[in-house]
Amino acid sequence: MSEQRTLDLFRRPDPSKTIPRNPAFWIEEVRLLKSYSPETSALIRKPITFQKGLNVIWAPAPPMNKRKDINFAGHAAGKTTFCRLLRYLLGEKHIAAPGVKEAIEANFHNGWIVGKIHISDQPWIIARPLHPATRPRARCLPSDSFDNLLSNPEISLPIADFSAALEAVTIVPLPVKLFGDGKTAVTFEHVIQWLTRDQECHLTKLNLFRHADSKSESPNLTAEAAYFLQRVMLNLADKDLQEAITKCEELEKEEKDLPTDKEYQLRRERELNAFLQTARVKAPDTPNLTDLEIKPARDTAENLEDQATKNTRDAIQLAQETRLKESTELTALQVKLGAVEVNFTTAQTAVKDAKAKISGLTGEEYTQAIAKENAARMPPPQHCRVDRNHAEEIRCPAFLALDALAQNQEEIAAQIEKEKKENADHLVKCEANLETIGSTKKQIGLDIKSAEKSISTIDEKIANRKTKLATIEKPFPIIAAKIDDLEEVLDKIKEIEKREAKLGDEVKAAKALQEDLQKRHKETEDFFIDEYAWTVAQIFGGEETETKCKFTREQISSSITYHGKDLTSAAVTALKNLTFDIAAMTFSCRGRGHHPRFLLHDSPREADMAEAPYGRIFDLIIKQAKEPPNFQHIITTTSHPPEEYQELPYLRLKLDSATSAGKLFKRDL
């Protein structure tokens, strides 16, 4: 850590042996155009030119004695808008703050801002549209001539080429290319924020570059990141230091987060214990469960589940056993029914056969059969024509044969009658047997239906009991999961407590390492502090003024006292931060640090600083510019700058909000 030093306000450190010849970049000329054209008729106003060294943009505020004659002069003339347009040329997203932005877009739908910007020794022409719908969003060309780009837009290069050139002169020389988090790259979009502070910030803090009200959409810079960026640009950081800062930030974040993490886990522990107490796993009014009690808690939960579900499980088991018995009986009945159905079919066939036999021995069919048989037995007609009586007297062989046949027929008839009776008896027996088998079959069918109904009833009971069991069991998986959660929480609390025991020492060691690495830059730091002290002396003056500056591990701070009393007014704070910016630039001008040697300050007098120190700012810049200027400082003001700076070559643009023609866009927006 750097010690706070009381500075010799009148001793300026010697410059480095190597002095840069030019700013890393500077703006030579800006044109506001109604349309994309090289013609003078396209100009909204005359081209605005700048020089290396001091450049003043002035919108005079009226004196007090003119307050009744002039309204709002000095303000709303376009100074801040012009600063935003310069930032837009250099790569920021928006042309102005909300309200003004929409007014410009509405009035200059086809408008462009075109600038000549020198990067090292190479001039570039950059063109960007004033309306967001215009395409392309930018054109650029390494050239000294506006006409080359405006007359031949087809030869323009991607804006990425211009951005890469800016990065090459502002970012590549930096000893560290990443912020303290070790992940976020330092870019020109970060650097430009310090070089061109928002007017809304009023120089209130050393590390405050962009105000939320400006709606710039610049990359966010935390206080730590802003201080780190200033360190890097002052050459007070290197890769080792960046890595140490990253490590320190990680450990400090962990140290900051650990209590919150622990409290969260402790709260979870309390909640889980309360849940388990409600679930009767933990006894009321006993200490919270420890990791050694997790297994007993699981056993208790299992016992509770067994007790809660035992009756229902037993009932289900009994029902399932009964169902099995009923199912076995049903199967036996179905087998028996199958056998009976075979017997029934056989009995039906027997009855049918018996009826067929009886039917065959009676009726017309039987008479016709006898007649056919008689006819077959009769001798041919020509055999004999003798009367029966005569044939019998003479004992005709043919007659005797026919008489024997008649006797056979009687016997046959008697036999048939006998068979009829036997078949009728058999039919009665067959029908009786069929009825018996039918009754048996019917009874078995009724028994099967009864068994099926019984099984259905049992199935319904089993389903209902299983539903009841599921309801009873439902809380227990949740209880088991909560016990698992508690085990995990207890493990995490142990881990946090172990980490707590070590983290404090690790943070101390990381801070010590960071401070040791910062001491590497002690000589450069002392050079800058002396440059800052000398800069303060030029603006505040007087031997009664004392300045202190300190670079700590976390921040950069300074104080100014007068006759031993701290100067803390808004004006002094603004001057203090303004002198820091100027000292950082002149430090680089004299060959130290990596500041690009470009500054844009928008109306710093609005912090209500006194005229004398405000005027000395201009004197300081001119004093630095007596040597061939290797910087560019653009400052806007409503206050009268010192008289000698109210004309060329210092005054580059004079605006007047009292008239439309005096405003930046030559009209009311």
XYZ file of C-alpha atoms in Angstrom, residues 6 20-21 28 85 114 128 173 260 294 316 430 553 595 658:
15
model
C 2.427 15.470 1.907
C 5.842 11.173 -27.289
C 5.580 13.440 -30.313
C -8.729 17.895 -36.389
C -21.306 13.800 -30.965
C -18.098 13.446 -40.358
C -21.660 8.254 -38.864
C 0.507 -0.470 -25.058
C -24.742 -15.304 3.558
C -29.161 -38.975 10.214
C -54.210 -56.134 1.093
C -81.176 -90.337 -22.401
C -5.091 -1.527 -2.574
C -2.781 7.998 -21.117
C -30.302 33.294 -27.431
